JSON list of C-alpha atoms in Angstrom, two decimals:
[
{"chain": "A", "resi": 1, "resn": "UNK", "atom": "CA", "xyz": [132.34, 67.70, 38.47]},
{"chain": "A", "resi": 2, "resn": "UNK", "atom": "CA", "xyz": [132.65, 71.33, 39.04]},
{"chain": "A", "resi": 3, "resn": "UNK", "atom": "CA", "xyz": [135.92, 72.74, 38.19]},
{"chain": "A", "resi": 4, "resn": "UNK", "atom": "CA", "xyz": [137.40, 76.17, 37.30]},
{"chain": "A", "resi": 5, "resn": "UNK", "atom": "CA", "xyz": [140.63, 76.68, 38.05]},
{"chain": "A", "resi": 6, "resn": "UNK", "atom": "CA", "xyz": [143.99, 78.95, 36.94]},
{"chain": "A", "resi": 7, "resn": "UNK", "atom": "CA", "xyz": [146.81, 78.14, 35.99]},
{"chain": "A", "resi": 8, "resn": "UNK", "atom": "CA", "xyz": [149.00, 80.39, 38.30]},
{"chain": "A", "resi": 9, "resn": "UNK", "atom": "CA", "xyz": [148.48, 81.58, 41.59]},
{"chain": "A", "resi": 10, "resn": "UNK", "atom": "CA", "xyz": [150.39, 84.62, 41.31]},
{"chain": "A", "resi": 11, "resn": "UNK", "atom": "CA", "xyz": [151.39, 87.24, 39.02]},
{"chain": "A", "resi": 12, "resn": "UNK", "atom": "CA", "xyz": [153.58, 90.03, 39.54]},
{"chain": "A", "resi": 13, "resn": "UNK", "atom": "CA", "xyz": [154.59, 92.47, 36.60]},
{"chain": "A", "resi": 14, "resn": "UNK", "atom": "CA", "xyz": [156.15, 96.27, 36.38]},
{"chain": "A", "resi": 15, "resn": "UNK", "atom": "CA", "xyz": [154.06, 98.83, 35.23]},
{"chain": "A", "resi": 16, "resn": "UNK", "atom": "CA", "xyz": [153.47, 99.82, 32.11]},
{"chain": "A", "resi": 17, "resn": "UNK", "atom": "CA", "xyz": [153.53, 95.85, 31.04]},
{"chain": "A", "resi": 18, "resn": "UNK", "atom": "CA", "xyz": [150.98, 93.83, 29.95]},
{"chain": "A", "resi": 19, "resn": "UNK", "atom": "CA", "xyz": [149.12, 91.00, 32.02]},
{"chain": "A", "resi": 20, "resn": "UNK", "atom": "CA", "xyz": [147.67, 87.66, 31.26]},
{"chain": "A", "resi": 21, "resn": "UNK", "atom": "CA", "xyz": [145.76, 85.73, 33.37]},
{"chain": "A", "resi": 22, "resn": "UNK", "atom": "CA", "xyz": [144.48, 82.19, 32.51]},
{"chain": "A", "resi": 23, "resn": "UNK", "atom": "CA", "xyz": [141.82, 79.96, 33.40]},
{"chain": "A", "resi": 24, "resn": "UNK", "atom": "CA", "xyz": [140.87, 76.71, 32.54]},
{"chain": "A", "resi": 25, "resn": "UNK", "atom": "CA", "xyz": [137.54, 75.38, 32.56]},
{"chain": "A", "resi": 26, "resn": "UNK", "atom": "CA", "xyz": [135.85, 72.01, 32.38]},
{"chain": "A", "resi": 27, "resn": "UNK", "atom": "CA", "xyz": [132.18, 71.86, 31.32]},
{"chain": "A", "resi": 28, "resn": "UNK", "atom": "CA", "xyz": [132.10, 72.30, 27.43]},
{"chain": "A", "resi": 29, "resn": "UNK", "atom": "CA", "xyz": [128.53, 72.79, 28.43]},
{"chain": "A", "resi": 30, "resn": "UNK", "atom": "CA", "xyz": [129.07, 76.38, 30.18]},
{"chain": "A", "resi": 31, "resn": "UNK", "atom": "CA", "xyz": [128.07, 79.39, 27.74]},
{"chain": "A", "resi": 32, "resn": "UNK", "atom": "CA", "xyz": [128.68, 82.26, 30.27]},
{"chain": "A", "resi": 33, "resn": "UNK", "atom": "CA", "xyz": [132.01, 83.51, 31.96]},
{"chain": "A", "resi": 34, "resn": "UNK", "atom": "CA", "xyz": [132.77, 86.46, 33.53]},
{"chain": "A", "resi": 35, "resn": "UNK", "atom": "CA", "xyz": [136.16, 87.77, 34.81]},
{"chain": "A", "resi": 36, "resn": "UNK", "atom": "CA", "xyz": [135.62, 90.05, 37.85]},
{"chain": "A", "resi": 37, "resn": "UNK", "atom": "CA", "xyz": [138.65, 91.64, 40.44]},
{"chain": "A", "resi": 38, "resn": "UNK", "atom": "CA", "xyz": [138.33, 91.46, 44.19]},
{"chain": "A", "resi": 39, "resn": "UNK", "atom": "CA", "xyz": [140.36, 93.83, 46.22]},
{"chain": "A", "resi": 40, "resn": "UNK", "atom": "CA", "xyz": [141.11, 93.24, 49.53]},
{"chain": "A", "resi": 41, "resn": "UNK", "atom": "CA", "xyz": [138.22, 93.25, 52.00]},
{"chain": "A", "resi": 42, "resn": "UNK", "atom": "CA", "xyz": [135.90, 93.99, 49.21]},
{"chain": "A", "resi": 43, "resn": "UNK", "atom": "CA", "xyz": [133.31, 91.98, 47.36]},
{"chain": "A", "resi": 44, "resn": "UNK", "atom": "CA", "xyz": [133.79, 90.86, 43.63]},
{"chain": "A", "resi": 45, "resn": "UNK", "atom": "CA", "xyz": [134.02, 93.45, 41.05]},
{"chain": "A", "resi": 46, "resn": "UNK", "atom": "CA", "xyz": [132.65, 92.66, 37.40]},
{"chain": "A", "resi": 47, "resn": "UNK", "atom": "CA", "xyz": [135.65, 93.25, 34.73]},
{"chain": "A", "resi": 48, "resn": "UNK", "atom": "CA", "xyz": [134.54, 91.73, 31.53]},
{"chain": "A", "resi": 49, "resn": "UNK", "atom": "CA", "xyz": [132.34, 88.68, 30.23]},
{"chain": "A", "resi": 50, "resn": "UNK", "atom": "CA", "xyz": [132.03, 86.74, 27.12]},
{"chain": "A", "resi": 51, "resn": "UNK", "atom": "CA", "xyz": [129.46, 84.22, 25.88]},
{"chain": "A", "resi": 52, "resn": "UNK", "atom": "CA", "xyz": [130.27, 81.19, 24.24]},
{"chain": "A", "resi": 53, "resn": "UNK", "atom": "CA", "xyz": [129.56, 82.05, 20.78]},
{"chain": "A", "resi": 54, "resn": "UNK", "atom": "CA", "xyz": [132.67, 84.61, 20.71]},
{"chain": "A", "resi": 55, "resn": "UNK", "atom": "CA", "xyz": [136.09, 83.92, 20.81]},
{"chain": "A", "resi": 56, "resn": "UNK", "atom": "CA", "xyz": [137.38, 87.74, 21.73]},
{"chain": "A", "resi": 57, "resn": "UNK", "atom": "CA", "xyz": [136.04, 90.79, 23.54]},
{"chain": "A", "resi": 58, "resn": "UNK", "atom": "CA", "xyz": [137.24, 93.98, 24.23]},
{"chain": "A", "resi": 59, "resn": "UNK", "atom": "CA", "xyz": [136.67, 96.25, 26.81]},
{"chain": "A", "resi": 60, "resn": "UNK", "atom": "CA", "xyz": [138.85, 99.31, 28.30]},
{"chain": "A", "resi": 61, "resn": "UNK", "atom": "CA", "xyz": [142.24, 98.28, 28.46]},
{"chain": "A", "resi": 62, "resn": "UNK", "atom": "CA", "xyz": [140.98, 94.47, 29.27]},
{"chain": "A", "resi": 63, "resn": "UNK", "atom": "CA", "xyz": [140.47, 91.96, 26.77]},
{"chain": "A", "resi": 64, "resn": "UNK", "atom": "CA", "xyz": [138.70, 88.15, 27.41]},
{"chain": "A", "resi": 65, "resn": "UNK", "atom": "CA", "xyz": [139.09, 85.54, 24.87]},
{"chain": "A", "resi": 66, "resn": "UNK", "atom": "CA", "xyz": [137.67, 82.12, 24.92]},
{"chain": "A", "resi": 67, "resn": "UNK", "atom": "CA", "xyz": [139.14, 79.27, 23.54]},
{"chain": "A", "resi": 68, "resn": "UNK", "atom": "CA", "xyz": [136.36, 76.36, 23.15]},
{"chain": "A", "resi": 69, "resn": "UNK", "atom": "CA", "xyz": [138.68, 73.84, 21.59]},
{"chain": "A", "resi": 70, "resn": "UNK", "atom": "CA", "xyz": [140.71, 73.34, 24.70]},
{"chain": "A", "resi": 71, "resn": "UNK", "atom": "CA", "xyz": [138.31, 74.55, 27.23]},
{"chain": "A", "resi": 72, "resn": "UNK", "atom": "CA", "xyz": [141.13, 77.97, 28.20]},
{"chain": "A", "resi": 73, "resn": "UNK", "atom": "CA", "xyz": [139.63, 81.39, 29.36]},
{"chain": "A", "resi": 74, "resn": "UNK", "atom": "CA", "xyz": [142.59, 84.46, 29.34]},
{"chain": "A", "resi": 75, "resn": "UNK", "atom": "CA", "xyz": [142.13, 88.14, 30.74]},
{"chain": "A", "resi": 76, "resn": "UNK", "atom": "CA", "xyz": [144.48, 90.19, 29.04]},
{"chain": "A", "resi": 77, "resn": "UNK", "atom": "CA", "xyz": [145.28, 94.11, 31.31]},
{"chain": "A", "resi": 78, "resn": "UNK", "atom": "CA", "xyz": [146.87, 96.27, 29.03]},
{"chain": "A", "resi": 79, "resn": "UNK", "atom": "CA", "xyz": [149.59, 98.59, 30.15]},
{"chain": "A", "resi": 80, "resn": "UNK", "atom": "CA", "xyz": [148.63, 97.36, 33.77]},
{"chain": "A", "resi": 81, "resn": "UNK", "atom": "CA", "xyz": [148.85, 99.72, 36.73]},
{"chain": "A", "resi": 82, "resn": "UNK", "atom": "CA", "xyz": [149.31, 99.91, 40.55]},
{"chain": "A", "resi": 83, "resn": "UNK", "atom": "CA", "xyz": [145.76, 100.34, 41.07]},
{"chain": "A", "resi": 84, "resn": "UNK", "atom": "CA", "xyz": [145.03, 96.91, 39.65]},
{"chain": "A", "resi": 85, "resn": "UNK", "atom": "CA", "xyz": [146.85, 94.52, 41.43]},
{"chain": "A", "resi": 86, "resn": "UNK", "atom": "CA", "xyz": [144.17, 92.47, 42.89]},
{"chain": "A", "resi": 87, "resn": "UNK", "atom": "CA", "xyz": [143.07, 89.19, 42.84]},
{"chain": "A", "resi": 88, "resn": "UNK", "atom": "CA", "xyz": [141.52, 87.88, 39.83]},
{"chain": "A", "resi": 89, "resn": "UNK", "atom": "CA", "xyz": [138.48, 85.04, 39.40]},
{"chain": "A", "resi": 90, "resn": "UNK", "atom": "CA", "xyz": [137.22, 83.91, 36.36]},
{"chain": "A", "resi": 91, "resn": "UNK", "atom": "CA", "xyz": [133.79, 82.25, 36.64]},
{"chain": "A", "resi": 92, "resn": "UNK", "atom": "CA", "xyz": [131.49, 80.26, 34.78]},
{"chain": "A", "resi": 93, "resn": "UNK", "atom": "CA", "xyz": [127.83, 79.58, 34.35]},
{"chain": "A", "resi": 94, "resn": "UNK", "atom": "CA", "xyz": [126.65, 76.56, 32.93]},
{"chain": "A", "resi": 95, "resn": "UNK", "atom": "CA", "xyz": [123.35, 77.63, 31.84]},
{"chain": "A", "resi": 96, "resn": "UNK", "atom": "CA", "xyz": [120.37, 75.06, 31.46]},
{"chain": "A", "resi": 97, "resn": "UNK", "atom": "CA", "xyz": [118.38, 77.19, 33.93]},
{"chain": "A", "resi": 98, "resn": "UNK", "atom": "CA", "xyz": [121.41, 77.00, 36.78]},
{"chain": "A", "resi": 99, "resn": "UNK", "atom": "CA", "xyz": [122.02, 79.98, 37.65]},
{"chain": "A", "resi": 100, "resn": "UNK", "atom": "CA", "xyz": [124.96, 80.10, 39.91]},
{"chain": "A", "resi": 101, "resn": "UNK", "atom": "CA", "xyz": [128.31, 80.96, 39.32]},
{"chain": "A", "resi": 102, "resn": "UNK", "atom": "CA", "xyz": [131.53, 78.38, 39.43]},
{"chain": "A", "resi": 103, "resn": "UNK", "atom": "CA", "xyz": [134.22, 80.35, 40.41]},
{"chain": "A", "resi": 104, "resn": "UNK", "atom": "CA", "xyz": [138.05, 79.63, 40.16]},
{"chain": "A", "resi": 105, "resn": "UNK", "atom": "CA", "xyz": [140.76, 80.05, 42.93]},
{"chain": "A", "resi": 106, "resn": "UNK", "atom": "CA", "xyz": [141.68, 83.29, 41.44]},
{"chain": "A", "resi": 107, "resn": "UNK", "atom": "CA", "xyz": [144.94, 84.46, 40.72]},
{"chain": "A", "resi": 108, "resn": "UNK", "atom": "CA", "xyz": [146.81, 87.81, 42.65]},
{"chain": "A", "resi": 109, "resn": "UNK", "atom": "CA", "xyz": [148.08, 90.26, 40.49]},
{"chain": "A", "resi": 110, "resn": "UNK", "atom": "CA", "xyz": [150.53, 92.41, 41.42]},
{"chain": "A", "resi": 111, "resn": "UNK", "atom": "CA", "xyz": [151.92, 95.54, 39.78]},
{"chain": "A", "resi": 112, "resn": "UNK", "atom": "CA", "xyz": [155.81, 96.95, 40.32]},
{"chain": "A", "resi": 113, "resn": "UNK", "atom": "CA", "xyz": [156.13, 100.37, 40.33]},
{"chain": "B", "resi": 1, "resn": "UNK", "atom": "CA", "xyz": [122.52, 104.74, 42.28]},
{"chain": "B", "resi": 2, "resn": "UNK", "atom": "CA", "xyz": [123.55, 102.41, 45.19]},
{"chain": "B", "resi": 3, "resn": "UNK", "atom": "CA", "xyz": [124.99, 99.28, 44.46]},
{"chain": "B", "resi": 4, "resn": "UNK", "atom": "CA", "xyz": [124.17, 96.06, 46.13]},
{"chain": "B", "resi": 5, "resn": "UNK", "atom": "CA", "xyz": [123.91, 96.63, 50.16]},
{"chain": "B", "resi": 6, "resn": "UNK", "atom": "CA", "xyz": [125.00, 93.81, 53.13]},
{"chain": "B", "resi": 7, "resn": "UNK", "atom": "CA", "xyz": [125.23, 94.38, 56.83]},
{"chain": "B", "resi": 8, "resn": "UNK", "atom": "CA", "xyz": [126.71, 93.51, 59.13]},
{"chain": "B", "resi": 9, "resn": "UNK", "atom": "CA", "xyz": [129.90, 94.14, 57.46]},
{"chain": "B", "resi": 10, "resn": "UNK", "atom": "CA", "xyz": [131.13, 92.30, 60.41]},
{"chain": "B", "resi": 11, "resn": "UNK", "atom": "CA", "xyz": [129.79, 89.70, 62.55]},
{"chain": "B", "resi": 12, "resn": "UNK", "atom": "CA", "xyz": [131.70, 88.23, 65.57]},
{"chain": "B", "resi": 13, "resn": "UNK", "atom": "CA", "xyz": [129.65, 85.34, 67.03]},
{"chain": "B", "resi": 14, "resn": "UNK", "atom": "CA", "xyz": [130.32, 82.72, 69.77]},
{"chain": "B", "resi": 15, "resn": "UNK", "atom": "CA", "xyz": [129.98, 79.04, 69.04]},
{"chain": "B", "resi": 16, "resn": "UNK", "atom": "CA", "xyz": [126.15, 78.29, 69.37]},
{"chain": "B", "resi": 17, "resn": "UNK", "atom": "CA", "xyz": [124.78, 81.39, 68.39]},
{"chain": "B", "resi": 18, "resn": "UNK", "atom": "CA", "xyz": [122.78, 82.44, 65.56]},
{"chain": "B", "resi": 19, "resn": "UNK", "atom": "CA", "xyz": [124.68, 84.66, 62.58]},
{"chain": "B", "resi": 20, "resn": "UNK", "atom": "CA", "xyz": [121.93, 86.84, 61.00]},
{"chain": "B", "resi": 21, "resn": "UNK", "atom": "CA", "xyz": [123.70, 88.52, 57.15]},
{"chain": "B", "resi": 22, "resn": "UNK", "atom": "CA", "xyz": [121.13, 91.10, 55.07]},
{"chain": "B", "resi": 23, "resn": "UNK", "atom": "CA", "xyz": [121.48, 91.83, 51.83]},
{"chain": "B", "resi": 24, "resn": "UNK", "atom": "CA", "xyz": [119.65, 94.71, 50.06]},
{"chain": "B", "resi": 25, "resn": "UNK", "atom": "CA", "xyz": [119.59, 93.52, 45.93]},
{"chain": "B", "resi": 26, "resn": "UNK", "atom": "CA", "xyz": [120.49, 97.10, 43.73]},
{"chain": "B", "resi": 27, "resn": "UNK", "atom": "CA", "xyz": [116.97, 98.90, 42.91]},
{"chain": "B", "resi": 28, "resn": "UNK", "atom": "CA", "xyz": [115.22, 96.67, 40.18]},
{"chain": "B", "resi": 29, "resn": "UNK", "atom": "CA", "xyz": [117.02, 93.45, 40.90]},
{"chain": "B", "resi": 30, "resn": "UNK", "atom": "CA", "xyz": [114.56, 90.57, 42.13]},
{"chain": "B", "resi": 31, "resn": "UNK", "atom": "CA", "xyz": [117.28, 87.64, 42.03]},
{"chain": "B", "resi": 32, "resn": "UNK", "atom": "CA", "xyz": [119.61, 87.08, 44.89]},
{"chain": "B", "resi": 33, "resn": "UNK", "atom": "CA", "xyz": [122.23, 85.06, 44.80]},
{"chain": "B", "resi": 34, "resn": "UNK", "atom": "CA", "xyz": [124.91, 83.88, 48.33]},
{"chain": "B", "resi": 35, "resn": "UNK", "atom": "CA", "xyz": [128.10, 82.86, 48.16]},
{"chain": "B", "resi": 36, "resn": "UNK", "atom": "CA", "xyz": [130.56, 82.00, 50.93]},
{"chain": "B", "resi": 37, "resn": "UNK", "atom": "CA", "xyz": [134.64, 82.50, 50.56]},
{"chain": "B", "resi": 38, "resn": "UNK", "atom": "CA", "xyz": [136.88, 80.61, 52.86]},
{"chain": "B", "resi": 39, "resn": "UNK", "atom": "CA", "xyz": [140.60, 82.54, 53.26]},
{"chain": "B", "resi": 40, "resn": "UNK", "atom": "CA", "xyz": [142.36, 82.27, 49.47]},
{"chain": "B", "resi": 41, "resn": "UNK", "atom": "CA", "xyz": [139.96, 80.42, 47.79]},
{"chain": "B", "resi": 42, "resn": "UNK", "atom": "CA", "xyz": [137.22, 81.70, 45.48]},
{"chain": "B", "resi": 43, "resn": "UNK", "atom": "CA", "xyz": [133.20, 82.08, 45.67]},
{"chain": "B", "resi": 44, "resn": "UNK", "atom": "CA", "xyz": [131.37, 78.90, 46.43]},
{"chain": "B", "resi": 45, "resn": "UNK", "atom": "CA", "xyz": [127.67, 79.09, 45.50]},
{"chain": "B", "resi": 46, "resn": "UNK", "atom": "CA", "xyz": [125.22, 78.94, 48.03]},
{"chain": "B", "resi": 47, "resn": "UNK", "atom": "CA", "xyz": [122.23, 79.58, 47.04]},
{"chain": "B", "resi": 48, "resn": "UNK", "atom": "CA", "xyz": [120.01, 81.84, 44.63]},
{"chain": "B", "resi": 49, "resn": "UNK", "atom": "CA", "xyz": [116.37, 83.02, 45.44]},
{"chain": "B", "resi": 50, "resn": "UNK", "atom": "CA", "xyz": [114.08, 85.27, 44.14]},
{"chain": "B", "resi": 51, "resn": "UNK", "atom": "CA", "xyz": [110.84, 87.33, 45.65]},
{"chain": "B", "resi": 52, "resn": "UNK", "atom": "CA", "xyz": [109.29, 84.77, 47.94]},
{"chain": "B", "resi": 53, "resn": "UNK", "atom": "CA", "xyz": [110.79, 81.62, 46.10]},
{"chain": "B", "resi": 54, "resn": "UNK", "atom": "CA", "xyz": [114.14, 79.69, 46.81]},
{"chain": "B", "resi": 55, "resn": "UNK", "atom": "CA", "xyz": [115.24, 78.46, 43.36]},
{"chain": "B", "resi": 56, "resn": "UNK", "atom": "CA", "xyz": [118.17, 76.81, 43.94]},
{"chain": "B", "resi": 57, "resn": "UNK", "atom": "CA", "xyz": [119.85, 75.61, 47.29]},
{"chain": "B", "resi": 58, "resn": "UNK", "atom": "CA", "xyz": [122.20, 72.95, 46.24]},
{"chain": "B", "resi": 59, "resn": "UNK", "atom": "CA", "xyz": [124.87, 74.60, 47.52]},
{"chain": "B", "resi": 60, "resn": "UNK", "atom": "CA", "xyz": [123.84, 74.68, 51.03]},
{"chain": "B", "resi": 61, "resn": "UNK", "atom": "CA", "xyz": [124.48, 72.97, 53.87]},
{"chain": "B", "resi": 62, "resn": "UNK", "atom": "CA", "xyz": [121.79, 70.51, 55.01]},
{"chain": "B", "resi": 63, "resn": "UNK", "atom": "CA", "xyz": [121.34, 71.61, 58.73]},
{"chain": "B", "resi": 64, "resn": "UNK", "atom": "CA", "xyz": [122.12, 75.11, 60.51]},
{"chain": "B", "resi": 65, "resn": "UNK", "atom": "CA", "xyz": [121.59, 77.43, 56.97]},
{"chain": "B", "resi": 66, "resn": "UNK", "atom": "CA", "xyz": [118.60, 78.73, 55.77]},
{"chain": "B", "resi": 67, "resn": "UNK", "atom": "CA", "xyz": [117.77, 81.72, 52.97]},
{"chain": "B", "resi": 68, "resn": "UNK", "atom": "CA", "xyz": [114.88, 84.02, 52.72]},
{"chain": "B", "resi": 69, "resn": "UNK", "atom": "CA", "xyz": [113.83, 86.61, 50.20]},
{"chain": "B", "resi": 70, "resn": "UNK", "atom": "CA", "xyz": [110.67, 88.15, 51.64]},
{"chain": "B", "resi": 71, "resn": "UNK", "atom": "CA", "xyz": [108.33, 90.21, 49.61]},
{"chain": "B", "resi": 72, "resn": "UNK", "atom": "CA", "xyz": [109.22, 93.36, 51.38]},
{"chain": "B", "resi": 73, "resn": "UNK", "atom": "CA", "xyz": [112.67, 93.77, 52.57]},
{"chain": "B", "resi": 74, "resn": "UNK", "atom": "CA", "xyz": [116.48, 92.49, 52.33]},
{"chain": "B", "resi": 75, "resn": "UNK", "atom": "CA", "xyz": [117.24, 88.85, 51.76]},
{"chain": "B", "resi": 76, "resn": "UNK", "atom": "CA", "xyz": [118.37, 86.96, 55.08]},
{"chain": "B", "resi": 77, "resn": "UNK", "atom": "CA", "xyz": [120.86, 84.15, 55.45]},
{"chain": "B", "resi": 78, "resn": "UNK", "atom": "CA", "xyz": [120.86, 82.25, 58.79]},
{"chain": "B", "resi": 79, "resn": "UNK", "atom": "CA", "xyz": [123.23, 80.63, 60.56]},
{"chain": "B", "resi": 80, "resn": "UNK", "atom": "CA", "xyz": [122.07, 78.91, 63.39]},
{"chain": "B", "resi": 81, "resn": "UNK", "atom": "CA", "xyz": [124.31, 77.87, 66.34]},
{"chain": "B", "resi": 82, "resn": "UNK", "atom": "CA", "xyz": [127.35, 78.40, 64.94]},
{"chain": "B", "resi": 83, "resn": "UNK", "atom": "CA", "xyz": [130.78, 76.56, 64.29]},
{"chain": "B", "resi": 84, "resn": "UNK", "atom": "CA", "xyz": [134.01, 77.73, 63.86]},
{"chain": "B", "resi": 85, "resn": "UNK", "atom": "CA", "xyz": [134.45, 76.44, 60.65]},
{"chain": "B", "resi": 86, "resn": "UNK", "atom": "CA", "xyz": [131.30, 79.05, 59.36]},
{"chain": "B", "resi": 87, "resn": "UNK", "atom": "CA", "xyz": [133.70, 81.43, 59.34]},
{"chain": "B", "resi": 88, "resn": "UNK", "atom": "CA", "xyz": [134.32, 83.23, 56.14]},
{"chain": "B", "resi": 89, "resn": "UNK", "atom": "CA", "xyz": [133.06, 86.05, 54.16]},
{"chain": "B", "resi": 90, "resn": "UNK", "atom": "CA", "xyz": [129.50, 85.77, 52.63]},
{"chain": "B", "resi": 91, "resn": "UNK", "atom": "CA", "xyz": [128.74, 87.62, 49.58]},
{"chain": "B", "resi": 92, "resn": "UNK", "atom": "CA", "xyz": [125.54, 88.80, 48.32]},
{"chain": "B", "resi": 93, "resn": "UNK", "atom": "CA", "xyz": [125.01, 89.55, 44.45]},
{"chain": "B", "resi": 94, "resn": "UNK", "atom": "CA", "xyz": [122.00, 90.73, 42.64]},
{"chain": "B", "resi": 95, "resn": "UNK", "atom": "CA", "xyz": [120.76, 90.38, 39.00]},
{"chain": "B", "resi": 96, "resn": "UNK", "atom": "CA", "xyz": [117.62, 91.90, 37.51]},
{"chain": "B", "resi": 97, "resn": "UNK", "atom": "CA", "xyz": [116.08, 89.26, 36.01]},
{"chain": "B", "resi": 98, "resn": "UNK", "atom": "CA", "xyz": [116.41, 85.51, 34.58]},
{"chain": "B", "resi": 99, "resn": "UNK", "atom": "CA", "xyz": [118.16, 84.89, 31.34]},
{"chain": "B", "resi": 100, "resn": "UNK", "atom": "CA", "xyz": [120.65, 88.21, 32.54]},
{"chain": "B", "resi": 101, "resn": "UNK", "atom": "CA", "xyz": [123.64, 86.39, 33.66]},
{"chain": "B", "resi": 102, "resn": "UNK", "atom": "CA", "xyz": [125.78, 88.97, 34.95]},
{"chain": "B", "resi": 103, "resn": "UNK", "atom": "CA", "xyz": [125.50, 89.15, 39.00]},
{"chain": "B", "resi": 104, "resn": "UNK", "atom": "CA", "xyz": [126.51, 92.41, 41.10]},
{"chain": "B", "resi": 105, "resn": "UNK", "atom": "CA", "xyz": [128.04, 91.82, 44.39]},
{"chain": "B", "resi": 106, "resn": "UNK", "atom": "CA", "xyz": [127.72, 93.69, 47.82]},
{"chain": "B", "resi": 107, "resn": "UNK", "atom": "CA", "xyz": [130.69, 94.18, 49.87]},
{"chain": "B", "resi": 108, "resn": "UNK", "atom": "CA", "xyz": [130.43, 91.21, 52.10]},
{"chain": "B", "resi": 109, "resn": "UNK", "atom": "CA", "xyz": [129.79, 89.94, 55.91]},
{"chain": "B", "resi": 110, "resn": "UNK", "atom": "CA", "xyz": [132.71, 88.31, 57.31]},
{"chain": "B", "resi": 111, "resn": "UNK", "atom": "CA", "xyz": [131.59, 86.20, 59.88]},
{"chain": "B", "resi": 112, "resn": "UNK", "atom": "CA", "xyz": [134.05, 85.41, 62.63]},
{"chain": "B", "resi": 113, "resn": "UNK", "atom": "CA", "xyz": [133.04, 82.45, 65.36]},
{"chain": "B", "resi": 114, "resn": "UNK", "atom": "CA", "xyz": [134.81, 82.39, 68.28]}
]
């Protein structure tokens, strides 16, 4: 079945600290996942996305890794700040010519002055 | 460079009506994709279309929704007579082509049925 969750609803951290937010996934089939942020009122925003032959990307101050083995998804915010508490989705696409996106509950961030 | 356009950005409808959401893709983008998000839960496919073709509606509902990409002008999702329970926020993303996975979204309609 379809089936992308997190593990934790909410987050809250100070700022300055680092964030990690999980996701598990269940289709060892999916090759495609993207983490995006959704503010309030406002559509999805694209963060970062990895493809299933890589284990680790990096982009500015956010990093994805994938972990195959166990089917586990992280977004890691470095040095996080006000401006991105938000909620988080991660998403998958299972390729095979489908071309939608399986999203997870998402997870709300929030960042402590 | 605008990004991917929807309108209304809010809808209020009565029950029995018809809902009407446009979505402009971003310039260059012939794949649409719409998704509907219920109050604290995440995107739930809907369906994805491109120029004049639906290519995937598994995620729709049988009766009441339809989807159109025309050849000239903004994709349309209809709602026809409408339930309370069709309220949410619909979300319109865009890619450029098959085989690019990543999907731009618009803002949103968020469709309130009284």
């Amino acid at each position: 079945g379809e089936s992308v969750g997190l593990h934790l609803p909410t987050l809250s951290v100070q700022e300055g600290d680092n964030s990690i937010i999980n996701c598990a996934y269940s289709n060892s089939a999916s090759d495609y996942f993207i983490w995006y942020k959704q503010e309030s009122g406002k559509g999805p925003q694209f963060i970062i996305d990895i493809r299933s032959n890589m284990d680790k990307r990096q982009g500015q101050r956010v990093t994805v890794l994938l972990n195959k083995t166990v089917k586990h998804l992280s977004l890691q915010i470095a040095a996080t700040q006000p401006g991105d508490s938000a909620v988080y989705f991660c998403a998958e696409n299972r390729g095979g010519g489908s071309e939608k996106l399986v999203f997870g509950k998402g997870t709300k961030l929030t960042v402590n002055p | 460079n605008a990004g991917v356009m929807q309108n209304p950005r809010h809808l209020v409808r009565r029950r029995g009506q018809e809902a009407r959401l446009r979505c402009s893709p971003m310039k260059g983008h012939s794949h649409v994709y719409w998704y509907r998000q219920l109050p604290e839960e995440g995107l739930k496919f809907m369906v994805y279309l491109q120029k004049e073709n639906i290519i995937d509606e598994s995620g729709m509902p049988k009766e009441r929704f339809s989807a159109e990409f025309p050849k000239e002008g903004p994709s349309i999702l209809r709602i026809q007579q409408v339930v309370r329970g069709d309220s949410a926020a619909y979300f319109c993303a865009s890619s450029p082509m098959t085989g690019v996975d990543e999907q731009y979204f618009g803002p949103g309609t968020r469709l309130t049925v009284t």
